[in-house]
GROMACS .gro file of C-alpha atoms in nm:
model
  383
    1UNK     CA    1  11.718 -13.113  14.807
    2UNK     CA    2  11.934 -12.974  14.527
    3UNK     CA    3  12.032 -12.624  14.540
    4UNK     CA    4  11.799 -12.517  14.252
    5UNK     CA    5  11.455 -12.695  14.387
    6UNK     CA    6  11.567 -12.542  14.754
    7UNK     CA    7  11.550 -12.183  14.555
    8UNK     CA    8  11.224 -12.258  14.411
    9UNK     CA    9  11.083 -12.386  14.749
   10UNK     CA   10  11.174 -12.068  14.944
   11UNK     CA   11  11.019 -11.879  14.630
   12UNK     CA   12  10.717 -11.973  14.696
   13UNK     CA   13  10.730 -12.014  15.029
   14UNK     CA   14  10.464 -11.693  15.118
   15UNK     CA   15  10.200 -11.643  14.883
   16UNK     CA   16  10.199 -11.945  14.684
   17UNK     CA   17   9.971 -12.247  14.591
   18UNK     CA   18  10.192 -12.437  14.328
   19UNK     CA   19  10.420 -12.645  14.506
   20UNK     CA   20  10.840 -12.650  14.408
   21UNK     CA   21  10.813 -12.993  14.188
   22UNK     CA   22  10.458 -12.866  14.034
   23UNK     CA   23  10.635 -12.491  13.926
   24UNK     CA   24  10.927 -12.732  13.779
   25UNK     CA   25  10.719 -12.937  13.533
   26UNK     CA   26  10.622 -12.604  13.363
   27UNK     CA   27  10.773 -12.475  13.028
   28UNK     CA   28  11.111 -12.242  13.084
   29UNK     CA   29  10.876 -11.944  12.969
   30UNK     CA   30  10.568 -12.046  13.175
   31UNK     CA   31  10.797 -11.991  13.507
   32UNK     CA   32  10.953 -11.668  13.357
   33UNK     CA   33  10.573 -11.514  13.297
   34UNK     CA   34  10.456 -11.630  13.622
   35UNK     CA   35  10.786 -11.499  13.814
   36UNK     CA   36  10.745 -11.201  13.611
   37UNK     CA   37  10.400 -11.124  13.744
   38UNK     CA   38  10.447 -11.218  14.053
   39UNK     CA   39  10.731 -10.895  14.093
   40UNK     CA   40  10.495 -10.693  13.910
   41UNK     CA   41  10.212 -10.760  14.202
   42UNK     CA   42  10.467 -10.715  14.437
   43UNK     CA   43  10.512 -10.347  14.282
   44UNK     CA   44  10.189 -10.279  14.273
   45UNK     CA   45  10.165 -10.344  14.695
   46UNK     CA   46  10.430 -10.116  14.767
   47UNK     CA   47  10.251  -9.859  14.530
   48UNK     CA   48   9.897  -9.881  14.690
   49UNK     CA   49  10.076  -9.858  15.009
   50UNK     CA   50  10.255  -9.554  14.946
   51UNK     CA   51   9.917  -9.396  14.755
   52UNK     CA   52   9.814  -9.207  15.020
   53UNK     CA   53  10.130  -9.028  15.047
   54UNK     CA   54  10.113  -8.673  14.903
   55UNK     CA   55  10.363  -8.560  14.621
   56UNK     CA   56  10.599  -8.305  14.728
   57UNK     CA   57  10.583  -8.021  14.471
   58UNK     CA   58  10.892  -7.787  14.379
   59UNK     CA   59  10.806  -7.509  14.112
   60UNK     CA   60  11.065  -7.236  13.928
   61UNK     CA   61  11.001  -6.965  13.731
   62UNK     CA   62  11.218  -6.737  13.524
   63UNK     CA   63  10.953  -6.428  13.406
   64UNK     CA   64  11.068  -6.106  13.236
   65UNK     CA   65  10.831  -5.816  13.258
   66UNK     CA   66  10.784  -5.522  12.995
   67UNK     CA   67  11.075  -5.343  13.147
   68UNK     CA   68  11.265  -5.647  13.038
   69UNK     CA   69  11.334  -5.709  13.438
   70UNK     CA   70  11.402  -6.052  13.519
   71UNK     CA   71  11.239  -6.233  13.806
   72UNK     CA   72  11.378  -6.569  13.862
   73UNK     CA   73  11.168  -6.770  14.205
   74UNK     CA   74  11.167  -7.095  14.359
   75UNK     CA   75  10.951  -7.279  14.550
   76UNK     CA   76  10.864  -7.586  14.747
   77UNK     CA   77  10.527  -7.689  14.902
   78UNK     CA   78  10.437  -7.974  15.082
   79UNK     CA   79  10.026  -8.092  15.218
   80UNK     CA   80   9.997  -8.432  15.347
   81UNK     CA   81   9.670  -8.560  15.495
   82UNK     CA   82   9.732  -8.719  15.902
   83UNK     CA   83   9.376  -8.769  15.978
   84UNK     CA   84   9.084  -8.893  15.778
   85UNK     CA   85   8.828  -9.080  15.985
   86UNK     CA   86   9.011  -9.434  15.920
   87UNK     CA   87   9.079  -9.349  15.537
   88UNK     CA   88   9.434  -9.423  15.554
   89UNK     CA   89   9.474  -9.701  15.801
   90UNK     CA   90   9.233  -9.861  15.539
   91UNK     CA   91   9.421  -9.772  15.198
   92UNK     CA   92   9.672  -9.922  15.370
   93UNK     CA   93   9.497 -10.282  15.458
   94UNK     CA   94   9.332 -10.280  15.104
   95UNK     CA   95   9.667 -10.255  14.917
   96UNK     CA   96   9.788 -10.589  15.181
   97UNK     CA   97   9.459 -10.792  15.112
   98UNK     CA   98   9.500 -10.686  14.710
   99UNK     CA   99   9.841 -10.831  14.695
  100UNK     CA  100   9.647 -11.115  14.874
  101UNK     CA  101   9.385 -11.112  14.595
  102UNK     CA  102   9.691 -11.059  14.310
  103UNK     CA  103   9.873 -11.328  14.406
  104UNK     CA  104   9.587 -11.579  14.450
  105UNK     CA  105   9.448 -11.472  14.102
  106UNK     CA  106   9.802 -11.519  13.963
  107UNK     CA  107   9.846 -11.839  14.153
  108UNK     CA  108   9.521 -11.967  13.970
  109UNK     CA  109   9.575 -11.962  13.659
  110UNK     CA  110   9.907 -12.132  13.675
  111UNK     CA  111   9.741 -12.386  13.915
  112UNK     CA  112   9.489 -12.418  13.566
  113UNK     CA  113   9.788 -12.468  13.395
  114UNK     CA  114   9.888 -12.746  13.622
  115UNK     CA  115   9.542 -12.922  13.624
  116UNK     CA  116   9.554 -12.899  13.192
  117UNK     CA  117   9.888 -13.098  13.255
  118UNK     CA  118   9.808 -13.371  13.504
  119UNK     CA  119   9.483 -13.403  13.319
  120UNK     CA  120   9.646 -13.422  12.940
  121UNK     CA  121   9.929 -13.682  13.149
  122UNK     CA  122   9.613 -13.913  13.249
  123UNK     CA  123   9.430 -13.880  12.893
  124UNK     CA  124   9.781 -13.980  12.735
  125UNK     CA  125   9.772 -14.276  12.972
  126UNK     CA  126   9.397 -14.363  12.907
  127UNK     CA  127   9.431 -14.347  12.562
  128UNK     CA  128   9.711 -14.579  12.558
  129UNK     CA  129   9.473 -14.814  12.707
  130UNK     CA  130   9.237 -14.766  12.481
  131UNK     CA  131   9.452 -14.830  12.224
  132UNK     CA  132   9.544 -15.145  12.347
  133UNK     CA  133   9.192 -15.233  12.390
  134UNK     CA  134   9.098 -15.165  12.020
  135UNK     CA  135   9.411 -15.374  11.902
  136UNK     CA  136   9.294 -15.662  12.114
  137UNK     CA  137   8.872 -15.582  11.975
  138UNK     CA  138   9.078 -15.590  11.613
  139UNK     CA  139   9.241 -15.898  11.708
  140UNK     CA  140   8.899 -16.055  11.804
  141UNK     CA  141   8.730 -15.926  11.527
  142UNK     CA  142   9.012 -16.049  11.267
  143UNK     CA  143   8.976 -16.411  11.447
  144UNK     CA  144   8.591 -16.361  11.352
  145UNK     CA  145   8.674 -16.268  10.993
  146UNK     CA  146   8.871 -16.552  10.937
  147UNK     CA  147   8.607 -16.791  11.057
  148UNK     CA  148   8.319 -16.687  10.870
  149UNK     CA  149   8.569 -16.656  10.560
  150UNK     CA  150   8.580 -17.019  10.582
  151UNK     CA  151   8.236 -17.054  10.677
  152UNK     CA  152   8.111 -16.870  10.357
  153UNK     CA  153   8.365 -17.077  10.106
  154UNK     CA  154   8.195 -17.381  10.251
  155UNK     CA  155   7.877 -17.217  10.216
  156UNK     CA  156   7.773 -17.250  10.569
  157UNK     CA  157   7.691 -16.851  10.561
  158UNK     CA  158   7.594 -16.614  10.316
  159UNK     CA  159   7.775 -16.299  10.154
  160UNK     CA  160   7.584 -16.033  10.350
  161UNK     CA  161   7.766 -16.200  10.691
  162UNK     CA  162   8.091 -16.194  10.563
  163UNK     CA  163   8.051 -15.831  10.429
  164UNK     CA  164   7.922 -15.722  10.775
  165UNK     CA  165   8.201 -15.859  10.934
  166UNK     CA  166   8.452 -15.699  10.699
  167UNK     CA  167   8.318 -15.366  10.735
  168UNK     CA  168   8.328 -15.436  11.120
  169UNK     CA  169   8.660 -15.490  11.103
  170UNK     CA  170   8.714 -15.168  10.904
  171UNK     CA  171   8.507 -14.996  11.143
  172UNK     CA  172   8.725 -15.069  11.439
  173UNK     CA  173   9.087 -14.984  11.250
  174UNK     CA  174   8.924 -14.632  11.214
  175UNK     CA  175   8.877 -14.579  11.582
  176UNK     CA  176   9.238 -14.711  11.641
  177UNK     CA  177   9.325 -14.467  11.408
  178UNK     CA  178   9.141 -14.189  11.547
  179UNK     CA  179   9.290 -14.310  11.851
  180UNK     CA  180   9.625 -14.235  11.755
  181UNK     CA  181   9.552 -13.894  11.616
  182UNK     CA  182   9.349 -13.821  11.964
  183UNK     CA  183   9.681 -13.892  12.116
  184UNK     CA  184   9.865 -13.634  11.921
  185UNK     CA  185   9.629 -13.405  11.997
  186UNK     CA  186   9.740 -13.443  12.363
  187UNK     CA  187  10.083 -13.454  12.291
  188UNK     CA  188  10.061 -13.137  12.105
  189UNK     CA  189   9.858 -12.960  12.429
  190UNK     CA  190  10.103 -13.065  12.667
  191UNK     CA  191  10.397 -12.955  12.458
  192UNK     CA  192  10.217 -12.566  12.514
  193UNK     CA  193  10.316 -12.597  12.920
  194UNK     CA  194  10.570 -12.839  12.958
  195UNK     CA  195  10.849 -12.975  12.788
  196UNK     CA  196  10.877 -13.319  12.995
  197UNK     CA  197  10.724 -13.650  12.845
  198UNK     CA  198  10.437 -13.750  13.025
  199UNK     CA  199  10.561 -14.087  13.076
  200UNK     CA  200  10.794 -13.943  13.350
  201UNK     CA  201  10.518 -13.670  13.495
  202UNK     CA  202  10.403 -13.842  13.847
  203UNK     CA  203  10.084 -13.741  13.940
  204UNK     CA  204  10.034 -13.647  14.337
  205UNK     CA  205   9.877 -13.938  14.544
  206UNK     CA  206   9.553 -13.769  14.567
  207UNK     CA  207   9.266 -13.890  14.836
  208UNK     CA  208   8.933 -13.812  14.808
  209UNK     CA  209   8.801 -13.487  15.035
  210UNK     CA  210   8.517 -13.434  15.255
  211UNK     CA  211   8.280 -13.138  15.160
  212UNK     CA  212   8.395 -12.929  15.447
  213UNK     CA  213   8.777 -12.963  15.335
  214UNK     CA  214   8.661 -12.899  14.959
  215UNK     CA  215   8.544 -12.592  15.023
  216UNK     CA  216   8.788 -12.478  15.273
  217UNK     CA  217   9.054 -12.507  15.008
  218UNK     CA  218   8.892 -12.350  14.741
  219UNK     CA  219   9.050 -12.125  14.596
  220UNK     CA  220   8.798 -11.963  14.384
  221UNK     CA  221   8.634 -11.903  14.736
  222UNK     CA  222   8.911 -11.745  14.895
  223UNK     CA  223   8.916 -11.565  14.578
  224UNK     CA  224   8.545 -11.431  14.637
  225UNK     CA  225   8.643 -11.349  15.048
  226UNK     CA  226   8.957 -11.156  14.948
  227UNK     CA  227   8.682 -10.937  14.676
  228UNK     CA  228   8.440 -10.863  15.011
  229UNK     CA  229   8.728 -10.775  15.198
  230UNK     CA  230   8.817 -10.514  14.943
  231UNK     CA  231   8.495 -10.417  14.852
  232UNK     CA  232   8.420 -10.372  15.275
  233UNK     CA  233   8.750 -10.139  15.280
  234UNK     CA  234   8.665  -9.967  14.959
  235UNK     CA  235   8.310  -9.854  15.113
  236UNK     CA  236   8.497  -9.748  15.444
  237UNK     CA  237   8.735  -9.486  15.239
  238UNK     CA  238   8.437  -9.386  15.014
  239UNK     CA  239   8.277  -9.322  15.362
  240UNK     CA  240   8.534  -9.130  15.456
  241UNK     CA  241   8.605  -8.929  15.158
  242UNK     CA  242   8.302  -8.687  15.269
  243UNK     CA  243   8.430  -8.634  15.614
  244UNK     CA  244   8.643  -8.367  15.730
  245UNK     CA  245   9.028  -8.406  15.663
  246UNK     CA  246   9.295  -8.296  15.894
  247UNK     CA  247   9.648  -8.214  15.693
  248UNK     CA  248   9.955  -8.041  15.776
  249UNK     CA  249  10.128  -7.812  15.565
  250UNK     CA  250  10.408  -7.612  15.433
  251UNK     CA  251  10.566  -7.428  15.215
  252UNK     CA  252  10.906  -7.240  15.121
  253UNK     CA  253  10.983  -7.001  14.883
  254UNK     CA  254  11.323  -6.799  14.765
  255UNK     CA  255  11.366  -6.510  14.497
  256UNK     CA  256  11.706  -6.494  14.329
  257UNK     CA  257  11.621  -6.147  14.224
  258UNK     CA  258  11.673  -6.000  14.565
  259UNK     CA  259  12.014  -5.847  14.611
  260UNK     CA  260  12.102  -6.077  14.897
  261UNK     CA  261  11.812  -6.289  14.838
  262UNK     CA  262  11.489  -6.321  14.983
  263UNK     CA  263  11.353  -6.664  15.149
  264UNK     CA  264  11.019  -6.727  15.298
  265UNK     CA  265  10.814  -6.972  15.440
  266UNK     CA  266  10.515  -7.122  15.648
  267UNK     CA  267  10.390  -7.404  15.812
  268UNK     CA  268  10.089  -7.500  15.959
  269UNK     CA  269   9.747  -7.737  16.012
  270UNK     CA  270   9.463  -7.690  15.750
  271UNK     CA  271   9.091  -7.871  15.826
  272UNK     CA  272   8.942  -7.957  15.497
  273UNK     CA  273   8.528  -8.045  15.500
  274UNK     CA  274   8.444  -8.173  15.137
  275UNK     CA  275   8.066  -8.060  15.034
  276UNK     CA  276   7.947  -8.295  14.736
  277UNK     CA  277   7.602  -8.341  14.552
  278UNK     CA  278   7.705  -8.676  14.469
  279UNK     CA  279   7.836  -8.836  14.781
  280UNK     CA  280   7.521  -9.002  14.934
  281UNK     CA  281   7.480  -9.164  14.558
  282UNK     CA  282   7.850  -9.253  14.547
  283UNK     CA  283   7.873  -9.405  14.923
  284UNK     CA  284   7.552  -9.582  14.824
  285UNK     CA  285   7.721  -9.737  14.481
  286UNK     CA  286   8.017  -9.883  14.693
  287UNK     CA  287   7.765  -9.991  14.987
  288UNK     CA  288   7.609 -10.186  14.686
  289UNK     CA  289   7.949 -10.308  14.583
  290UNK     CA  290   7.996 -10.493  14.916
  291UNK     CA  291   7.673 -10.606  14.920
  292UNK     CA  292   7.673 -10.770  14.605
  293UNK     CA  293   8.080 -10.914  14.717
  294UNK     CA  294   7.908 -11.108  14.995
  295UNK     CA  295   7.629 -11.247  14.786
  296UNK     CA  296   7.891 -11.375  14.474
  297UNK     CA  297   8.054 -11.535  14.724
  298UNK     CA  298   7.746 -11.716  14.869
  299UNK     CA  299   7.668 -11.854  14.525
  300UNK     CA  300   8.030 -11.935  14.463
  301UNK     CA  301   8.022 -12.175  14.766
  302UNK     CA  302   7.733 -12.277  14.549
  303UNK     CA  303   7.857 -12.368  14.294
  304UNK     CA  304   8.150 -12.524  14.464
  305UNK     CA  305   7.887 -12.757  14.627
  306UNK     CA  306   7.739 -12.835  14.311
  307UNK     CA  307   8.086 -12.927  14.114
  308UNK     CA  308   8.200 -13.134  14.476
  309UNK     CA  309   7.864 -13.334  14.417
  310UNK     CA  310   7.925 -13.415  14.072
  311UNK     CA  311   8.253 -13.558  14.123
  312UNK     CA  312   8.170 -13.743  14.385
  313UNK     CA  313   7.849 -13.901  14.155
  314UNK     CA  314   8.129 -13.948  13.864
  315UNK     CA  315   8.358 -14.147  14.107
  316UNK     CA  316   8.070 -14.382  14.229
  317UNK     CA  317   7.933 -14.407  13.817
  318UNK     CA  318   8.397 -14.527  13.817
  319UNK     CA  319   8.370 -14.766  14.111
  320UNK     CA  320   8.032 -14.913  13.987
  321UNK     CA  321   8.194 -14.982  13.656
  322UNK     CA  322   8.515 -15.150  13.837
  323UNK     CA  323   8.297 -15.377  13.999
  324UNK     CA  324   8.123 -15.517  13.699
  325UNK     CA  325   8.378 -15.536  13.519
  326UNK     CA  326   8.573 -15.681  13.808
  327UNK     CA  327   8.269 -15.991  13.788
  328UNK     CA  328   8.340 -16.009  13.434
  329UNK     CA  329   8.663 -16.072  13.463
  330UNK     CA  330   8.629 -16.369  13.753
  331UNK     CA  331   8.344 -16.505  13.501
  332UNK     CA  332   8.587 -16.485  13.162
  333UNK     CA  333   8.878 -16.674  13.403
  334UNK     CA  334   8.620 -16.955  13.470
  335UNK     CA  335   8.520 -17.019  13.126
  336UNK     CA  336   8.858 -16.968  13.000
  337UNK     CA  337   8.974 -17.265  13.215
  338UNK     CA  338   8.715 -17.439  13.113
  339UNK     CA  339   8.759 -17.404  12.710
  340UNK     CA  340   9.122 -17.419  12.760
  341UNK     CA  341   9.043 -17.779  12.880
  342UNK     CA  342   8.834 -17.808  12.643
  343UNK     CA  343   9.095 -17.732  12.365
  344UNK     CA  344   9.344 -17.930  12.540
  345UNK     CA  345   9.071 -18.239  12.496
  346UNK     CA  346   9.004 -18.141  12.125
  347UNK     CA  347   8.684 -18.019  12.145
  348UNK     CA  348   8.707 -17.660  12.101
  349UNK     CA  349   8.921 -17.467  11.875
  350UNK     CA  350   9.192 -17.226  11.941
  351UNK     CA  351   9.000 -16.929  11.830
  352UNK     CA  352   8.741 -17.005  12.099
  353UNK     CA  353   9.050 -16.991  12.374
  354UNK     CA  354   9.179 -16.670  12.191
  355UNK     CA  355   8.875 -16.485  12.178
  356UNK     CA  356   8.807 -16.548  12.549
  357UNK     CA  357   9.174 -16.498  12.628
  358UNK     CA  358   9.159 -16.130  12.470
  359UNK     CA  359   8.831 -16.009  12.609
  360UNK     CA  360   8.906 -16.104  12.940
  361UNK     CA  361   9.206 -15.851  12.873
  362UNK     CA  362   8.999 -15.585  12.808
  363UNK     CA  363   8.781 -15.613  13.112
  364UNK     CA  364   9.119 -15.590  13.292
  365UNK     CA  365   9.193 -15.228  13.108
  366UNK     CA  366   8.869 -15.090  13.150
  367UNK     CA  367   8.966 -15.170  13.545
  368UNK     CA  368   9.255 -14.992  13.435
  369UNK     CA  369   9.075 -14.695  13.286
  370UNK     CA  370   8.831 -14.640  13.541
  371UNK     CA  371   9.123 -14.622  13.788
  372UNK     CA  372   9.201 -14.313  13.550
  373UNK     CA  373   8.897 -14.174  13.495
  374UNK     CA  374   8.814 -14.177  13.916
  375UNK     CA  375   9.186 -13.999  13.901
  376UNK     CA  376   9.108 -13.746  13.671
  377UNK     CA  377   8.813 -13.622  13.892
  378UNK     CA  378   9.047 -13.630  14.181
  379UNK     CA  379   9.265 -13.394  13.935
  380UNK     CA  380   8.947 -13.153  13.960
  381UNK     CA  381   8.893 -13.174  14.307
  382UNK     CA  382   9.273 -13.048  14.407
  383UNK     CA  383   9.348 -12.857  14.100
   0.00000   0.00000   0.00000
C-alpha cells in the first residue's frame, strides 16, 4: 500500500463508510469538500461538548461622577452548574451520538456520490452494448434493404415494401444516434465527480444480500436510530431543565480607586428551582419528538423492505431474461449450422448466414446487458 492510499485508509478509519479506493475515484474538489466537512463536524463535537460549560465573565468600568471623581473597578465572576438531575451527563452523550449522526449524514451523501458513479460506469458500459447491438440491427436491416431493392427492380415486390424498409432503416440510425448522444450525457455526469475514465473504474464484486443483512447495513436506518437517540436525550435535558439546579459560584472584585487598593471576593453554592408556565407544554413537545423518532424509523425499515423487494423482483425479471435469451442463442447456433451447410451446398444465400450470424450476436449482448442491469441493482443494494 502506497504511502498516499495508507493516509487515506487511516483517514477514514473511525467514522467512515467510503472505503480508501472508493474516496480516490472522486474529483480533487469532491475529497477537499468532504474532508472539509468532516473537520467542521469534528468542531462542532468538541463545541456541544464543552456547551454546558459556563462563560467566565470579567467586567471594568472607568465612571466619573459630578464631582468629576474617578472610579475605575474590576471584576471577575464565575457560576457553573455541577448538578442537574442527569442534564449534563446527557448534553454530553448527545453531542457524541450527533457527531455520530454528522458524520453518517456526511458519509451519505458522498456514498450517493459514489452510487451516481458506479451506476453512470455501468450505463457507459450498457450503452456500449447497445450500441453494438443497433450497428449489428443496422447491419441486418441494410442486408434486408438490399434484398428487397432487388426484389422490387425485378418486380417481385411493390414500392410501399421497399419504402417501409427504407424508413426502417432510417428509423434504427436515429436510435444509434441517440445512442451516442445518451452516452455523452453520461460522460458529461461522470465528469461532475470524477475525473477517471470509466473504462478503468472497477466496480466492487458485489453478492446479493439477505433481508436481515440489508437492513442491518442501512444506512438510512442507522440514520433514523442515531435521530431517536437524540431525540430520547433531548427529552431527558428538557426534563431536566424544570428541576432544581445545583451551581457553585464566585466572584472577585478590586477598586483601583482605593489608596492601597481594595479587593474583595466570595464563593459559595447557589440552588436554583426554575418555575415556568410553559414547561409541561414544552416537556410534552420533545416527549412528542421522540415519539414520532421511533415511529420514522419504523416506516423507514419500511420502506427499506419495500426497495429490498423490488430489487430482488428486478434481478429475477434479469435472470428470466438471461435464460431466454440464453435458449435463443443455443436455437440461432443450430440453425446457423444448419444454413451455413446449407450455403456451403448452394442452397441458401449468404445473407441468410449473415442475418442469422448477427442476431445470434445480439442475443449474446442482451446476456451481456442483463449481466449489467442485475449489477446495477446490486449498485442500489450496497450503495
Amino acid at each position: 500500500m502506497n504511502k498516499k492510499l495508507l493516509f487515506v485508509t487511516i483517514l477514514f478509519s473511525f467514522g467512515s463508510l467510503i472505503q480508501a479506493e472508493e474516496f480516490e475515484i472522486l474529483s480533487p474538489t469532491q475529497k477537499s469538500i468532504f474532508n472539509t466537512k468532516k473537520k467542521i463536524i469534528e468542531e462542532d463535537k468538541k463545541i456541544n461538548e464543552k456547551s454546558w460549560l459556563s462563560n467566565i465573565n470579567l467586567n471594568s468600568s472607568i465612571v466619573r461622577d459630578k464631582d468629576e471623581k474617578d472610579t475605575k473597578e474590576f471584576s471577575l465572576s464565575y457560576e457553573q452548574p455541577i448538578f442537574k438531575f442527569g442534564g449534563i451527563l446527557n448534553t454530553i452523550d448527545v453531542a457524541k451520538i450527533q457527531e455520530q449522526y454528522d458524520l453518517m449524514d456526511l458519509n451519505i451523501t458522498f456514498i450517493e456520490y459514489i452510487n451516481t458513479i458506479y451506476t453512470t460506469v455501468v450505463n457507459l458500459k450498457l450503452t456500449d452494448l447497445n450500441i453494438k447491438k443497433q450497428k449489428l440491427s443496422i447491419e441486418n436491416k441494410t442486408i434486408s434493404l438490399d434484398i428487397i431493392k432487388a426484389e422490387y427492380k425485378a418486380g417481385q415486390t411493390d414500392v410501399t415494401n421497399l419504402n417501409d424498409t427504407i424508413m426502417e432503416k432510417n428509423a434504427l440510425e436515429e436510435e444509434l444516434a441517440e445512442q451516442l448522444r445518451t452516452k455523452q450525457e453520461y460522460l458529461a455526469t461522470l465528469s461532475l465527480y470524477t475525473k477517471l475514465d470509466y473504462k478503468k473504474i472497477d466496480i466492487p464484486n458485489l453478492k446479493l444480500k439477505e433481508l436481515d443483512s440489508y437492513l442491518k447495513d442501512s444506512r438510512d436506518i442507522k440514520l433514523a436510530k442515531y435521530n431517536e437517540d437524540i431525540s430520547k436525550l433531548n427529552y431527558k435535558i428538557k426534563k431536566s431543565d424544570y428541576l432544581p439546579e445545583l451551581s457553585l459560584t464566585s466572584n472577585y472584585g478590586y477598586d483601583f480607586t482605593k489608596s492601597d487598593g481594595e479587593n474583595s471576593y466570595n464563593y459559595g453554592v447557589k440552588l436554583s428551582i426554575p418555575i415556568s408556565f410553559s414547561s409541561i407544554n414544552e416537556i410534552e413537545k420533545y416527549q412528542l419528538d421522540y415519539l414520532l423518532s421511533q415511529r420514522e424509523k419504523e416506516q423507514k425499515e419500511i420502506d427499506e423492505t419495500v426497495a429490498y423487494n423490488k430489487i430482488i423482483e428486478n434481478i429475477r425479471k434479469y435472470n428470466n431474461s438471461t435464460n431466454i435469451a440464453s435458449k435463443d442463442i443455443k436455437l440461432y447456433e443450430e440453425l446457423l449450422d444448419s444454413v451455413s451447410q446449407e450455403y456451403n451446398a448452394g442452397y441458401k444465400a449468404i445473407e441468410d448466414v449473415e442475418i442469422l450470424s448477427n442476431t445470434k450476436k445480439m442475443r449474446e449482448l442482451d446476456v451481456e446487458i442483463n449481466k449489467l442491469n442485475i449489477l446495477t441493482q446490486l449498485i442500489a443494494m450496497y450503495y
